[in-house]
Amino acid sequence: MTQMTFASFNETGGEQQTAALAFVTEAFAEAILAGIESDSFAHAALSAALRELVATYGEEAVATFAETLPERIGAGEFTLSARH
């Protein structure tokens, strides 16, 4: 990956991020088929993602990014569909 700030990566998205999300989504589905509970996999995926981001951008940049999550979650950015 080329050198960029965490903020610029977060804002750009693009093809590589879309492709990466497809891989993660597939891994999520495979884990569930293997009997892993979805919340267990989600926590593990978040932990792995945060560790990788900290290794790449450092604690301060990732903490700043994490501060934006409550607003983004509340705005529905991560909501796929209504649950019944």
PDB file of N, CA, C and O in Angstrom:
ATOM      1  N   MET A   1       0.837  -1.163   0.000  1.00  0.00           N
ATOM      2  CA  MET A   1       0.000   0.000   0.000  1.00  0.00           C
ATOM      3  C   MET A   1       0.889   1.236   0.000  1.00  0.00           C
ATOM      4  O   MET A   1       1.879   1.294   0.691  1.00  0.00           O
ATOM      5  N   THR A   2       0.500   2.212  -0.788  1.00  0.00           N
ATOM      6  CA  THR A   2       1.274   3.440  -0.812  1.00  0.00           C
ATOM      7  C   THR A   2       1.101   4.171   0.511  1.00  0.00           C
ATOM      8  O   THR A   2       0.115   3.990   1.201  1.00  0.00           O
ATOM      9  N   GLN A   3       2.052   5.028   0.838  1.00  0.00           N
ATOM     10  CA  GLN A   3       2.013   5.767   2.091  1.00  0.00           C
ATOM     11  C   GLN A   3       0.917   6.830   2.025  1.00  0.00           C
ATOM     12  O   GLN A   3       0.915   7.663   1.155  1.00  0.00           O
ATOM     13  N   MET A   4      -0.046   6.779   2.881  1.00  0.00           N
ATOM     14  CA  MET A   4      -1.083   7.785   2.995  1.00  0.00           C
ATOM     15  C   MET A   4      -1.462   7.919   4.455  1.00  0.00           C
ATOM     16  O   MET A   4      -1.173   7.050   5.243  1.00  0.00           O
ATOM     17  N   THR A   5      -2.101   8.997   4.779  1.00  0.00           N
ATOM     18  CA  THR A   5      -2.567   9.147   6.142  1.00  0.00           C
ATOM     19  C   THR A   5      -3.802   8.289   6.332  1.00  0.00           C
ATOM     20  O   THR A   5      -4.484   7.937   5.367  1.00  0.00           O
ATOM     21  N   PHE A   6      -4.098   7.974   7.560  1.00  0.00           N
ATOM     22  CA  PHE A   6      -5.286   7.172   7.845  1.00  0.00           C
ATOM     23  C   PHE A   6      -6.523   7.894   7.351  1.00  0.00           C
ATOM     24  O   PHE A   6      -7.409   7.298   6.762  1.00  0.00           O
ATOM     25  N   ALA A   7      -6.605   9.194   7.570  1.00  0.00           N
ATOM     26  CA  ALA A   7      -7.780   9.964   7.153  1.00  0.00           C
ATOM     27  C   ALA A   7      -7.970   9.887   5.647  1.00  0.00           C
ATOM     28  O   ALA A   7      -9.079   9.699   5.170  1.00  0.00           O
ATOM     29  N   SER A   8      -6.898  10.006   4.878  1.00  0.00           N
ATOM     30  CA  SER A   8      -7.058   9.976   3.427  1.00  0.00           C
ATOM     31  C   SER A   8      -7.493   8.594   2.956  1.00  0.00           C
ATOM     32  O   SER A   8      -8.292   8.474   2.036  1.00  0.00           O
ATOM     33  N   PHE A   9      -7.011   7.547   3.577  1.00  0.00           N
ATOM     34  CA  PHE A   9      -7.445   6.196   3.202  1.00  0.00           C
ATOM     35  C   PHE A   9      -8.922   6.025   3.516  1.00  0.00           C
ATOM     36  O   PHE A   9      -9.677   5.507   2.711  1.00  0.00           O
ATOM     37  N   ASN A  10      -9.348   6.475   4.669  1.00  0.00           N
ATOM     38  CA  ASN A  10     -10.737   6.350   5.083  1.00  0.00           C
ATOM     39  C   ASN A  10     -11.668   7.081   4.124  1.00  0.00           C
ATOM     40  O   ASN A  10     -12.766   6.626   3.855  1.00  0.00           O
ATOM     41  N   GLU A  11     -11.242   8.207   3.593  1.00  0.00           N
ATOM     42  CA  GLU A  11     -12.080   9.006   2.715  1.00  0.00           C
ATOM     43  C   GLU A  11     -12.096   8.495   1.281  1.00  0.00           C
ATOM     44  O   GLU A  11     -13.071   8.694   0.570  1.00  0.00           O
ATOM     45  N   THR A  12     -11.040   7.852   0.827  1.00  0.00           N
ATOM     46  CA  THR A  12     -10.953   7.485  -0.578  1.00  0.00           C
ATOM     47  C   THR A  12     -11.741   6.246  -0.929  1.00  0.00           C
ATOM     48  O   THR A  12     -12.326   6.178  -1.999  1.00  0.00           O
ATOM     49  N   GLY A  13     -11.752   5.232  -0.060  1.00  0.00           N
ATOM     50  CA  GLY A  13     -12.476   4.002  -0.377  1.00  0.00           C
ATOM     51  C   GLY A  13     -11.954   3.404  -1.661  1.00  0.00           C
ATOM     52  O   GLY A  13     -10.800   3.056  -1.753  1.00  0.00           O
ATOM     53  N   GLY A  14     -12.811   3.320  -2.644  1.00  0.00           N
ATOM     54  CA  GLY A  14     -12.378   2.895  -3.958  1.00  0.00           C
ATOM     55  C   GLY A  14     -12.416   1.394  -4.175  1.00  0.00           C
ATOM     56  O   GLY A  14     -12.960   0.637  -3.370  1.00  0.00           O
ATOM     57  N   GLU A  15     -11.849   1.006  -5.299  1.00  0.00           N
ATOM     58  CA  GLU A  15     -11.904  -0.387  -5.738  1.00  0.00           C
ATOM     59  C   GLU A  15     -11.249  -1.349  -4.753  1.00  0.00           C
ATOM     60  O   GLU A  15     -11.774  -2.425  -4.506  1.00  0.00           O
ATOM     61  N   GLN A  16     -10.098  -0.979  -4.231  1.00  0.00           N
ATOM     62  CA  GLN A  16      -9.389  -1.887  -3.331  1.00  0.00           C
ATOM     63  C   GLN A  16     -10.172  -2.121  -2.046  1.00  0.00           C
ATOM     64  O   GLN A  16     -10.256  -3.253  -1.565  1.00  0.00           O
ATOM     65  N   GLN A  17     -10.782  -1.091  -1.512  1.00  0.00           N
ATOM     66  CA  GLN A  17     -11.577  -1.244  -0.296  1.00  0.00           C
ATOM     67  C   GLN A  17     -12.827  -2.070  -0.576  1.00  0.00           C
ATOM     68  O   GLN A  17     -13.232  -2.889   0.243  1.00  0.00           O
ATOM     69  N   THR A  18     -13.434  -1.881  -1.739  1.00  0.00           N
ATOM     70  CA  THR A  18     -14.609  -2.665  -2.117  1.00  0.00           C
ATOM     71  C   THR A  18     -14.237  -4.136  -2.254  1.00  0.00           C
ATOM     72  O   THR A  18     -14.957  -5.020  -1.780  1.00  0.00           O
ATOM     73  N   ALA A  19     -13.108  -4.420  -2.894  1.00  0.00           N
ATOM     74  CA  ALA A  19     -12.650  -5.802  -3.047  1.00  0.00           C
ATOM     75  C   ALA A  19     -12.322  -6.419  -1.692  1.00  0.00           C
ATOM     76  O   ALA A  19     -12.670  -7.577  -1.431  1.00  0.00           O
ATOM     77  N   ALA A  20     -11.691  -5.645  -0.816  1.00  0.00           N
ATOM     78  CA  ALA A  20     -11.353  -6.145   0.519  1.00  0.00           C
ATOM     79  C   ALA A  20     -12.616  -6.485   1.307  1.00  0.00           C
ATOM     80  O   ALA A  20     -12.669  -7.521   1.983  1.00  0.00           O
ATOM     81  N   LEU A  21     -13.632  -5.643   1.206  1.00  0.00           N
ATOM     82  CA  LEU A  21     -14.884  -5.907   1.901  1.00  0.00           C
ATOM     83  C   LEU A  21     -15.523  -7.199   1.393  1.00  0.00           C
ATOM     84  O   LEU A  21     -16.079  -7.974   2.180  1.00  0.00           O
ATOM     85  N   ALA A  22     -15.402  -7.470   0.111  1.00  0.00           N
ATOM     86  CA  ALA A  22     -15.933  -8.722  -0.439  1.00  0.00           C
ATOM     87  C   ALA A  22     -15.222  -9.931   0.169  1.00  0.00           C
ATOM     88  O   ALA A  22     -15.865 -10.931   0.508  1.00  0.00           O
ATOM     89  N   PHE A  23     -13.907  -9.848   0.348  1.00  0.00           N
ATOM     90  CA  PHE A  23     -13.159 -10.946   0.970  1.00  0.00           C
ATOM     91  C   PHE A  23     -13.591 -11.146   2.423  1.00  0.00           C
ATOM     92  O   PHE A  23     -13.779 -12.272   2.878  1.00  0.00           O
ATOM     93  N   VAL A  24     -13.751 -10.046   3.152  1.00  0.00           N
ATOM     94  CA  VAL A  24     -14.154 -10.145   4.560  1.00  0.00           C
ATOM     95  C   VAL A  24     -15.565 -10.723   4.668  1.00  0.00           C
ATOM     96  O   VAL A  24     -15.833 -11.574   5.518  1.00  0.00           O
ATOM     97  N   THR A  25     -16.459 -10.282   3.800  1.00  0.00           N
ATOM     98  CA  THR A  25     -17.827 -10.785   3.804  1.00  0.00           C
ATOM     99  C   THR A  25     -17.850 -12.282   3.522  1.00  0.00           C
ATOM    100  O   THR A  25     -18.590 -13.035   4.173  1.00  0.00           O
ATOM    101  N   GLU A  26     -17.019 -12.725   2.598  1.00  0.00           N
ATOM    102  CA  GLU A  26     -16.936 -14.155   2.292  1.00  0.00           C
ATOM    103  C   GLU A  26     -16.381 -14.942   3.484  1.00  0.00           C
ATOM    104  O   GLU A  26     -16.895 -16.012   3.827  1.00  0.00           O
ATOM    105  N   ALA A  27     -15.360 -14.409   4.132  1.00  0.00           N
ATOM    106  CA  ALA A  27     -14.790 -15.073   5.310  1.00  0.00           C
ATOM    107  C   ALA A  27     -15.822 -15.148   6.432  1.00  0.00           C
ATOM    108  O   ALA A  27     -15.915 -16.163   7.139  1.00  0.00           O
ATOM    109  N   PHE A  28     -16.601 -14.108   6.577  1.00  0.00           N
ATOM    110  CA  PHE A  28     -17.658 -14.073   7.587  1.00  0.00           C
ATOM    111  C   PHE A  28     -18.653 -15.198   7.322  1.00  0.00           C
ATOM    112  O   PHE A  28     -19.008 -15.962   8.231  1.00  0.00           O
ATOM    113  N   ALA A  29     -19.093 -15.336   6.075  1.00  0.00           N
ATOM    114  CA  ALA A  29     -20.061 -16.379   5.711  1.00  0.00           C
ATOM    115  C   ALA A  29     -19.473 -17.771   5.934  1.00  0.00           C
ATOM    116  O   ALA A  29     -20.160 -18.666   6.447  1.00  0.00           O
ATOM    117  N   GLU A  30     -18.210 -17.957   5.584  1.00  0.00           N
ATOM    118  CA  GLU A  30     -17.563 -19.260   5.786  1.00  0.00           C
ATOM    119  C   GLU A  30     -17.461 -19.604   7.268  1.00  0.00           C
ATOM    120  O   GLU A  30     -17.655 -20.759   7.656  1.00  0.00           O
ATOM    121  N   ALA A  31     -17.153 -18.632   8.089  1.00  0.00           N
ATOM    122  CA  ALA A  31     -17.047 -18.870   9.532  1.00  0.00           C
ATOM    123  C   ALA A  31     -18.398 -19.299  10.100  1.00  0.00           C
ATOM    124  O   ALA A  31     -18.472 -20.240  10.903  1.00  0.00           O
ATOM    125  N   ILE A  32     -19.462 -18.631   9.675  1.00  0.00           N
ATOM    126  CA  ILE A  32     -20.795 -18.983  10.153  1.00  0.00           C
ATOM    127  C   ILE A  32     -21.158 -20.399   9.707  1.00  0.00           C
ATOM    128  O   ILE A  32     -21.693 -21.186  10.495  1.00  0.00           O
ATOM    129  N   LEU A  33     -20.827 -20.746   8.465  1.00  0.00           N
ATOM    130  CA  LEU A  33     -21.084 -22.107   7.982  1.00  0.00           C
ATOM    131  C   LEU A  33     -20.292 -23.146   8.772  1.00  0.00           C
ATOM    132  O   LEU A  33     -20.725 -24.286   8.917  1.00  0.00           O
ATOM    133  N   ALA A  34     -19.137 -22.735   9.303  1.00  0.00           N
ATOM    134  CA  ALA A  34     -18.302 -23.632  10.097  1.00  0.00           C
ATOM    135  C   ALA A  34     -18.754 -23.704  11.552  1.00  0.00           C
ATOM    136  O   ALA A  34     -18.143 -24.396  12.361  1.00  0.00           O
ATOM    137  N   GLY A  35     -19.811 -22.964  11.891  1.00  0.00           N
ATOM    138  CA  GLY A  35     -20.346 -23.034  13.245  1.00  0.00           C
ATOM    139  C   GLY A  35     -19.896 -21.945  14.190  1.00  0.00           C
ATOM    140  O   GLY A  35     -20.202 -21.982  15.380  1.00  0.00           O
ATOM    141  N   ILE A  36     -19.166 -20.959  13.681  1.00  0.00           N
ATOM    142  CA  ILE A  36     -18.744 -19.841  14.519  1.00  0.00           C
ATOM    143  C   ILE A  36     -19.926 -18.875  14.642  1.00  0.00           C
ATOM    144  O   ILE A  36     -20.554 -18.523  13.644  1.00  0.00           O
ATOM    145  N   GLU A  37     -20.245 -18.452  15.856  1.00  0.00           N
ATOM    146  CA  GLU A  37     -21.332 -17.501  16.047  1.00  0.00           C
ATOM    147  C   GLU A  37     -20.958 -16.161  15.426  1.00  0.00           C
ATOM    148  O   GLU A  37     -19.814 -15.720  15.511  1.00  0.00           O
ATOM    149  N   SER A  38     -21.937 -15.520  14.805  1.00  0.00           N
ATOM    150  CA  SER A  38     -21.659 -14.293  14.061  1.00  0.00           C
ATOM    151  C   SER A  38     -21.073 -13.197  14.945  1.00  0.00           C
ATOM    152  O   SER A  38     -20.164 -12.485  14.524  1.00  0.00           O
ATOM    153  N   ASP A  39     -21.557 -13.064  16.187  1.00  0.00           N
ATOM    154  CA  ASP A  39     -21.008 -12.010  17.043  1.00  0.00           C
ATOM    155  C   ASP A  39     -19.567 -12.312  17.451  1.00  0.00           C
ATOM    156  O   ASP A  39     -18.749 -11.398  17.568  1.00  0.00           O
ATOM    157  N   SER A  40     -19.229 -13.585  17.620  1.00  0.00           N
ATOM    158  CA  SER A  40     -17.840 -13.959  17.937  1.00  0.00           C
ATOM    159  C   SER A  40     -16.924 -13.609  16.773  1.00  0.00           C
ATOM    160  O   SER A  40     -15.827 -13.064  16.957  1.00  0.00           O
ATOM    161  N   PHE A  41     -17.377 -13.917  15.562  1.00  0.00           N
ATOM    162  CA  PHE A  41     -16.565 -13.596  14.390  1.00  0.00           C
ATOM    163  C   PHE A  41     -16.444 -12.086  14.220  1.00  0.00           C
ATOM    164  O   PHE A  41     -15.369 -11.573  13.914  1.00  0.00           O
ATOM    165  N   ALA A  42     -17.526 -11.366  14.430  1.00  0.00           N
ATOM    166  CA  ALA A  42     -17.497  -9.911  14.278  1.00  0.00           C
ATOM    167  C   ALA A  42     -16.506  -9.278  15.258  1.00  0.00           C
ATOM    168  O   ALA A  42     -15.721  -8.403  14.875  1.00  0.00           O
ATOM    169  N   HIS A  43     -16.519  -9.734  16.513  1.00  0.00           N
ATOM    170  CA  HIS A  43     -15.562  -9.202  17.493  1.00  0.00           C
ATOM    171  C   HIS A  43     -14.125  -9.528  17.089  1.00  0.00           C
ATOM    172  O   HIS A  43     -13.233  -8.681  17.197  1.00  0.00           O
ATOM    173  N   ALA A  44     -13.897 -10.742  16.625  1.00  0.00           N
ATOM    174  CA  ALA A  44     -12.550 -11.130  16.198  1.00  0.00           C
ATOM    175  C   ALA A  44     -12.108 -10.313  14.979  1.00  0.00           C
ATOM    176  O   ALA A  44     -10.952  -9.871  14.904  1.00  0.00           O
ATOM    177  N   ALA A  45     -13.027 -10.089  14.048  1.00  0.00           N
ATOM    178  CA  ALA A  45     -12.696  -9.312  12.854  1.00  0.00           C
ATOM    179  C   ALA A  45     -12.372  -7.864  13.219  1.00  0.00           C
ATOM    180  O   ALA A  45     -11.412  -7.287  12.687  1.00  0.00           O
ATOM    181  N   LEU A  46     -13.152  -7.283  14.127  1.00  0.00           N
ATOM    182  CA  LEU A  46     -12.872  -5.913  14.568  1.00  0.00           C
ATOM    183  C   LEU A  46     -11.508  -5.826  15.257  1.00  0.00           C
ATOM    184  O   LEU A  46     -10.738  -4.890  15.017  1.00  0.00           O
ATOM    185  N   SER A  47     -11.219  -6.790  16.097  1.00  0.00           N
ATOM    186  CA  SER A  47      -9.940  -6.806  16.795  1.00  0.00           C
ATOM    187  C   SER A  47      -8.778  -6.914  15.803  1.00  0.00           C
ATOM    188  O   SER A  47      -7.798  -6.162  15.893  1.00  0.00           O
ATOM    189  N   ALA A  48      -8.903  -7.823  14.853  1.00  0.00           N
ATOM    190  CA  ALA A  48      -7.849  -7.995  13.849  1.00  0.00           C
ATOM    191  C   ALA A  48      -7.693  -6.729  13.007  1.00  0.00           C
ATOM    192  O   ALA A  48      -6.570  -6.301  12.710  1.00  0.00           O
ATOM    193  N   ALA A  49      -8.813  -6.116  12.633  1.00  0.00           N
ATOM    194  CA  ALA A  49      -8.761  -4.896  11.828  1.00  0.00           C
ATOM    195  C   ALA A  49      -8.097  -3.760  12.591  1.00  0.00           C
ATOM    196  O   ALA A  49      -7.237  -3.055  12.050  1.00  0.00           O
ATOM    197  N   LEU A  50      -8.480  -3.582  13.848  1.00  0.00           N
ATOM    198  CA  LEU A  50      -7.891  -2.506  14.645  1.00  0.00           C
ATOM    199  C   LEU A  50      -6.396  -2.729  14.858  1.00  0.00           C
ATOM    200  O   LEU A  50      -5.601  -1.779  14.785  1.00  0.00           O
ATOM    201  N   ARG A  51      -6.007  -3.965  15.091  1.00  0.00           N
ATOM    202  CA  ARG A  51      -4.567  -4.254  15.248  1.00  0.00           C
ATOM    203  C   ARG A  51      -3.799  -3.899  13.983  1.00  0.00           C
ATOM    204  O   ARG A  51      -2.708  -3.324  14.041  1.00  0.00           O
ATOM    205  N   GLU A  52      -4.350  -4.244  12.836  1.00  0.00           N
ATOM    206  CA  GLU A  52      -3.687  -3.954  11.557  1.00  0.00           C
ATOM    207  C   GLU A  52      -3.617  -2.450  11.309  1.00  0.00           C
ATOM    208  O   GLU A  52      -2.592  -1.933  10.869  1.00  0.00           O
ATOM    209  N   LEU A  53      -4.707  -1.754  11.611  1.00  0.00           N
ATOM    210  CA  LEU A  53      -4.706  -0.300  11.426  1.00  0.00           C
ATOM    211  C   LEU A  53      -3.712   0.381  12.362  1.00  0.00           C
ATOM    212  O   LEU A  53      -2.998   1.300  11.947  1.00  0.00           O
ATOM    213  N   VAL A  54      -3.639  -0.069  13.608  1.00  0.00           N
ATOM    214  CA  VAL A  54      -2.673   0.498  14.550  1.00  0.00           C
ATOM    215  C   VAL A  54      -1.250   0.227  14.066  1.00  0.00           C
ATOM    216  O   VAL A  54      -0.390   1.117  14.119  1.00  0.00           O
ATOM    217  N   ALA A  55      -1.002  -0.971  13.563  1.00  0.00           N
ATOM    218  CA  ALA A  55       0.334  -1.290  13.056  1.00  0.00           C
ATOM    219  C   ALA A  55       0.705  -0.410  11.868  1.00  0.00           C
ATOM    220  O   ALA A  55       1.864  -0.047  11.690  1.00  0.00           O
ATOM    221  N   THR A  56      -0.282  -0.038  11.073  1.00  0.00           N
ATOM    222  CA  THR A  56      -0.028   0.764   9.877  1.00  0.00           C
ATOM    223  C   THR A  56       0.006   2.260  10.168  1.00  0.00           C
ATOM    224  O   THR A  56       0.880   2.970   9.674  1.00  0.00           O
ATOM    225  N   TYR A  57      -0.953   2.761  10.970  1.00  0.00           N
ATOM    226  CA  TYR A  57      -1.119   4.199  11.152  1.00  0.00           C
ATOM    227  C   TYR A  57      -0.786   4.713  12.544  1.00  0.00           C
ATOM    228  O   TYR A  57      -0.685   5.919  12.730  1.00  0.00           O
ATOM    229  N   GLY A  58      -0.697   3.807  13.524  1.00  0.00           N
ATOM    230  CA  GLY A  58      -0.391   4.214  14.892  1.00  0.00           C
ATOM    231  C   GLY A  58      -1.646   4.400  15.726  1.00  0.00           C
ATOM    232  O   GLY A  58      -2.748   4.582  15.200  1.00  0.00           O
ATOM    233  N   GLU A  59      -1.445   4.346  17.033  1.00  0.00           N
ATOM    234  CA  GLU A  59      -2.561   4.413  17.970  1.00  0.00           C
ATOM    235  C   GLU A  59      -3.354   5.708  17.869  1.00  0.00           C
ATOM    236  O   GLU A  59      -4.586   5.702  17.887  1.00  0.00           O
ATOM    237  N   GLU A  60      -2.656   6.827  17.775  1.00  0.00           N
ATOM    238  CA  GLU A  60      -3.343   8.119  17.779  1.00  0.00           C
ATOM    239  C   GLU A  60      -4.284   8.275  16.583  1.00  0.00           C
ATOM    240  O   GLU A  60      -5.436   8.702  16.734  1.00  0.00           O
ATOM    241  N   ALA A  61      -3.823   7.928  15.395  1.00  0.00           N
ATOM    242  CA  ALA A  61      -4.649   8.064  14.195  1.00  0.00           C
ATOM    243  C   ALA A  61      -5.863   7.144  14.264  1.00  0.00           C
ATOM    244  O   ALA A  61      -6.974   7.530  13.889  1.00  0.00           O
ATOM    245  N   VAL A  62      -5.670   5.926  14.765  1.00  0.00           N
ATOM    246  CA  VAL A  62      -6.784   4.979  14.845  1.00  0.00           C
ATOM    247  C   VAL A  62      -7.764   5.411  15.931  1.00  0.00           C
ATOM    248  O   VAL A  62      -8.986   5.288  15.753  1.00  0.00           O
ATOM    249  N   ALA A  63      -7.272   5.936  17.031  1.00  0.00           N
ATOM    250  CA  ALA A  63      -8.168   6.440  18.084  1.00  0.00           C
ATOM    251  C   ALA A  63      -9.011   7.599  17.552  1.00  0.00           C
ATOM    252  O   ALA A  63     -10.218   7.681  17.826  1.00  0.00           O
ATOM    253  N   THR A  64      -8.409   8.475  16.766  1.00  0.00           N
ATOM    254  CA  THR A  64      -9.149   9.585  16.163  1.00  0.00           C
ATOM    255  C   THR A  64     -10.226   9.053  15.221  1.00  0.00           C
ATOM    256  O   THR A  64     -11.367   9.519  15.232  1.00  0.00           O
ATOM    257  N   PHE A  65      -9.877   8.066  14.416  1.00  0.00           N
ATOM    258  CA  PHE A  65     -10.852   7.427  13.526  1.00  0.00           C
ATOM    259  C   PHE A  65     -11.988   6.804  14.340  1.00  0.00           C
ATOM    260  O   PHE A  65     -13.168   6.972  14.011  1.00  0.00           O
ATOM    261  N   ALA A  66     -11.640   6.093  15.419  1.00  0.00           N
ATOM    262  CA  ALA A  66     -12.648   5.413  16.236  1.00  0.00           C
ATOM    263  C   ALA A  66     -13.625   6.405  16.866  1.00  0.00           C
ATOM    264  O   ALA A  66     -14.790   6.062  17.075  1.00  0.00           O
ATOM    265  N   GLU A  67     -13.182   7.611  17.129  1.00  0.00           N
ATOM    266  CA  GLU A  67     -14.070   8.642  17.691  1.00  0.00           C
ATOM    267  C   GLU A  67     -15.200   9.003  16.726  1.00  0.00           C
ATOM    268  O   GLU A  67     -16.230   9.503  17.154  1.00  0.00           O
ATOM    269  N   THR A  68     -15.022   8.745  15.435  1.00  0.00           N
ATOM    270  CA  THR A  68     -16.059   9.059  14.447  1.00  0.00           C
ATOM    271  C   THR A  68     -17.108   7.960  14.342  1.00  0.00           C
ATOM    272  O   THR A  68     -18.156   8.169  13.729  1.00  0.00           O
ATOM    273  N   LEU A  69     -16.842   6.805  14.926  1.00  0.00           N
ATOM    274  CA  LEU A  69     -17.738   5.662  14.749  1.00  0.00           C
ATOM    275  C   LEU A  69     -19.129   5.838  15.353  1.00  0.00           C
ATOM    276  O   LEU A  69     -20.107   5.469  14.695  1.00  0.00           O
ATOM    277  N   PRO A  70     -19.287   6.381  16.564  1.00  0.00           N
ATOM    278  CA  PRO A  70     -20.656   6.519  17.092  1.00  0.00           C
ATOM    279  C   PRO A  70     -21.582   7.300  16.153  1.00  0.00           C
ATOM    280  O   PRO A  70     -22.717   6.884  15.901  1.00  0.00           O
ATOM    281  N   GLU A  71     -21.100   8.403  15.617  1.00  0.00           N
ATOM    282  CA  GLU A  71     -21.923   9.205  14.709  1.00  0.00           C
ATOM    283  C   GLU A  71     -22.227   8.431  13.424  1.00  0.00           C
ATOM    284  O   GLU A  71     -23.359   8.430  12.936  1.00  0.00           O
ATOM    285  N   ARG A  72     -21.231   7.758  12.875  1.00  0.00           N
ATOM    286  CA  ARG A  72     -21.422   7.004  11.636  1.00  0.00           C
ATOM    287  C   ARG A  72     -22.370   5.830  11.845  1.00  0.00           C
ATOM    288  O   ARG A  72     -23.212   5.547  10.994  1.00  0.00           O
ATOM    289  N   ILE A  73     -22.255   5.156  12.976  1.00  0.00           N
ATOM    290  CA  ILE A  73     -23.161   4.043  13.288  1.00  0.00           C
ATOM    291  C   ILE A  73     -24.575   4.567  13.454  1.00  0.00           C
ATOM    292  O   ILE A  73     -25.524   4.017  12.894  1.00  0.00           O
ATOM    293  N   GLY A  74     -24.726   5.648  14.219  1.00  0.00           N
ATOM    294  CA  GLY A  74     -26.031   6.250  14.440  1.00  0.00           C
ATOM    295  C   GLY A  74     -26.683   6.735  13.156  1.00  0.00           C
ATOM    296  O   GLY A  74     -27.909   6.732  13.025  1.00  0.00           O
ATOM    297  N   ALA A  75     -25.871   7.135  12.184  1.00  0.00           N
ATOM    298  CA  ALA A  75     -26.385   7.616  10.905  1.00  0.00           C
ATOM    299  C   ALA A  75     -26.771   6.466   9.971  1.00  0.00           C
ATOM    300  O   ALA A  75     -27.277   6.694   8.887  1.00  0.00           O
ATOM    301  N   GLY A  76     -26.491   5.231  10.403  1.00  0.00           N
ATOM    302  CA  GLY A  76     -26.881   4.069   9.593  1.00  0.00           C
ATOM    303  C   GLY A  76     -25.871   3.659   8.548  1.00  0.00           C
ATOM    304  O   GLY A  76     -26.167   2.826   7.687  1.00  0.00           O
ATOM    305  N   GLU A  77     -24.650   4.198   8.611  1.00  0.00           N
ATOM    306  CA  GLU A  77     -23.642   3.887   7.603  1.00  0.00           C
ATOM    307  C   GLU A  77     -23.330   2.392   7.508  1.00  0.00           C
ATOM    308  O   GLU A  77     -22.991   1.890   6.440  1.00  0.00           O
ATOM    309  N   PHE A  78     -23.474   1.669   8.600  1.00  0.00           N
ATOM    310  CA  PHE A  78     -23.122   0.248   8.617  1.00  0.00           C
ATOM    311  C   PHE A  78     -24.348  -0.658   8.654  1.00  0.00           C
ATOM    312  O   PHE A  78     -24.212  -1.875   8.799  1.00  0.00           O
ATOM    313  N   THR A  79     -25.533  -0.080   8.531  1.00  0.00           N
ATOM    314  CA  THR A  79     -26.771  -0.854   8.587  1.00  0.00           C
ATOM    315  C   THR A  79     -27.084  -1.426   7.215  1.00  0.00           C
ATOM    316  O   THR A  79     -27.189  -0.684   6.238  1.00  0.00           O
ATOM    317  N   LEU A  80     -27.207  -2.755   7.151  1.00  0.00           N
ATOM    318  CA  LEU A  80     -27.512  -3.401   5.877  1.00  0.00           C
ATOM    319  C   LEU A  80     -29.007  -3.401   5.603  1.00  0.00           C
ATOM    320  O   LEU A  80     -29.449  -3.119   4.511  1.00  0.00           O
ATOM    321  N   SER A  81     -29.789  -3.791   6.598  1.00  0.00           N
ATOM    322  CA  SER A  81     -31.244  -3.802   6.457  1.00  0.00           C
ATOM    323  C   SER A  81     -31.860  -3.878   7.848  1.00  0.00           C
ATOM    324  O   SER A  81     -31.188  -4.197   8.827  1.00  0.00           O
ATOM    325  N   ALA A  82     -33.145  -3.605   7.907  1.00  0.00           N
ATOM    326  CA  ALA A  82     -33.838  -3.698   9.186  1.00  0.00           C
ATOM    327  C   ALA A  82     -33.923  -5.145   9.629  1.00  0.00           C
ATOM    328  O   ALA A  82     -34.170  -6.030   8.822  1.00  0.00           O
ATOM    329  N   ARG A  83     -33.687  -5.373  10.919  1.00  0.00           N
ATOM    330  CA  ARG A  83     -33.806  -6.732  11.459  1.00  0.00           C
ATOM    331  C   ARG A  83     -35.206  -6.934  12.003  1.00  0.00           C
ATOM    332  O   ARG A  83     -35.817  -6.031  12.524  1.00  0.00           O
ATOM    333  N   HIS A  84     -35.684  -8.154  11.874  1.00  0.00           N
ATOM    334  CA  HIS A  84     -37.031  -8.477  12.370  1.00  0.00           C
ATOM    335  C   HIS A  84     -36.931  -9.339  13.588  1.00  0.00           C
ATOM    336  O   HIS A  84     -36.115 -10.094  13.821  1.00  0.00           O
TER     337      HIS A  84
END
